[in-house]
Amino acid sequence: MFSLFFSGSTVPSVSLDPDDKWFKYIQYIIPSGNAVLMMNHLANGMDTLKIWWIYPISLIYLSLFTFLALKYFKWE
């Protein structure tokens, strides 16, 4: 529930933080927040290079989740 609420997918980030001071940092560090931010920029036709830090953060999450999936979910 925390992830869905603070990702910006259920409640728009503008209503939680109109001055855009603290909410964006929470949205950057959770995986679903990165995806919602990217989808918002793509849907509104905004330049995604302005949010360049999402790409390395997403790669870190992808590598972490891939490692955990390969380590703990092996079919026998």
Short mmCIF file of C-alpha atoms in Angstrom, two decimals:
data_model
loop_
_atom_site.label_atom_id
_atom_site.label_comp_id
_atom_site.label_asym_id
_atom_site.label_seq_id
_atom_site.Cartn_x
_atom_site.Cartn_y
_atom_site.Cartn_z
CA MET A 1 0.00 0.00 0.00
CA PHE A 2 2.88 2.35 0.76
CA SER A 3 4.33 1.81 -2.67
CA LEU A 4 1.04 2.40 -4.47
CA PHE A 5 0.21 5.51 -2.46
CA PHE A 6 3.60 7.19 -2.78
CA SER A 7 4.23 6.19 -6.40
CA GLY A 8 1.80 8.80 -7.67
CA SER A 9 -0.42 6.25 -9.40
CA THR A 10 -3.34 6.38 -6.96
CA VAL A 11 -3.07 9.96 -5.68
CA PRO A 12 -1.51 12.61 -7.92
CA SER A 13 1.76 13.96 -6.59
CA VAL A 14 0.60 17.56 -7.06
CA SER A 15 -2.16 17.11 -4.47
CA LEU A 16 0.24 15.70 -1.86
CA ASP A 17 3.08 18.17 -2.40
CA PRO A 18 2.05 21.26 -4.40
CA ASP A 19 5.49 22.88 -4.02
CA ASP A 20 7.29 19.71 -5.20
CA LYS A 21 9.77 19.78 -2.32
CA TRP A 22 9.73 16.35 -0.66
CA PHE A 23 7.41 14.01 -2.55
CA LYS A 24 9.61 13.66 -5.61
CA TYR A 25 12.42 12.08 -3.58
CA ILE A 26 10.12 9.37 -2.24
CA GLN A 27 8.81 8.80 -5.74
CA TYR A 28 12.34 8.42 -7.13
CA ILE A 29 13.44 5.68 -4.74
CA ILE A 30 10.50 3.28 -5.03
CA PRO A 31 10.33 1.13 -8.18
CA SER A 32 6.68 1.83 -8.97
CA GLY A 33 7.28 5.56 -8.58
CA ASN A 34 9.95 5.46 -11.28
CA ALA A 35 7.56 3.70 -13.64
CA VAL A 36 4.72 6.15 -12.95
CA LEU A 37 7.01 9.14 -13.43
CA MET A 38 8.27 7.73 -16.74
CA MET A 39 4.73 6.98 -17.95
CA ASN A 40 3.59 10.49 -17.01
CA HIS A 41 6.40 12.06 -19.00
CA LEU A 42 5.77 9.82 -22.01
CA ALA A 43 1.99 10.33 -21.95
CA ASN A 44 2.29 14.11 -21.70
CA GLY A 45 4.93 14.36 -24.43
CA MET A 46 7.59 15.69 -22.07
CA ASP A 47 11.31 15.18 -22.57
CA THR A 48 12.46 12.13 -20.63
CA LEU A 49 16.07 13.33 -20.59
CA LYS A 50 15.07 15.83 -17.89
CA ILE A 51 14.60 12.87 -15.56
CA TRP A 52 17.82 11.08 -16.51
CA TRP A 53 18.39 9.73 -13.00
CA ILE A 54 15.45 7.37 -13.41
CA TYR A 55 17.42 5.26 -15.89
CA PRO A 56 20.27 4.31 -13.50
CA ILE A 57 17.84 3.79 -10.61
CA SER A 58 15.70 1.52 -12.79
CA LEU A 59 18.77 -0.43 -13.87
CA ILE A 60 19.77 -0.91 -10.24
CA TYR A 61 16.30 -2.24 -9.40
CA LEU A 62 16.30 -4.47 -12.49
CA SER A 63 19.66 -5.99 -11.60
CA LEU A 64 18.66 -6.45 -7.95
CA PHE A 65 15.34 -8.11 -8.76
CA THR A 66 16.95 -10.28 -11.44
CA PHE A 67 19.59 -11.43 -8.98
CA LEU A 68 16.99 -12.21 -6.32
CA ALA A 69 14.77 -14.03 -8.82
CA LEU A 70 17.62 -16.20 -10.08
CA LYS A 71 18.86 -16.93 -6.59
CA TYR A 72 15.61 -17.78 -4.83
CA PHE A 73 13.16 -18.94 -7.54
CA LYS A 74 14.75 -21.92 -9.25
CA TRP A 75 12.60 -24.55 -10.88
CA GLU A 76 13.44 -28.15 -10.14
#
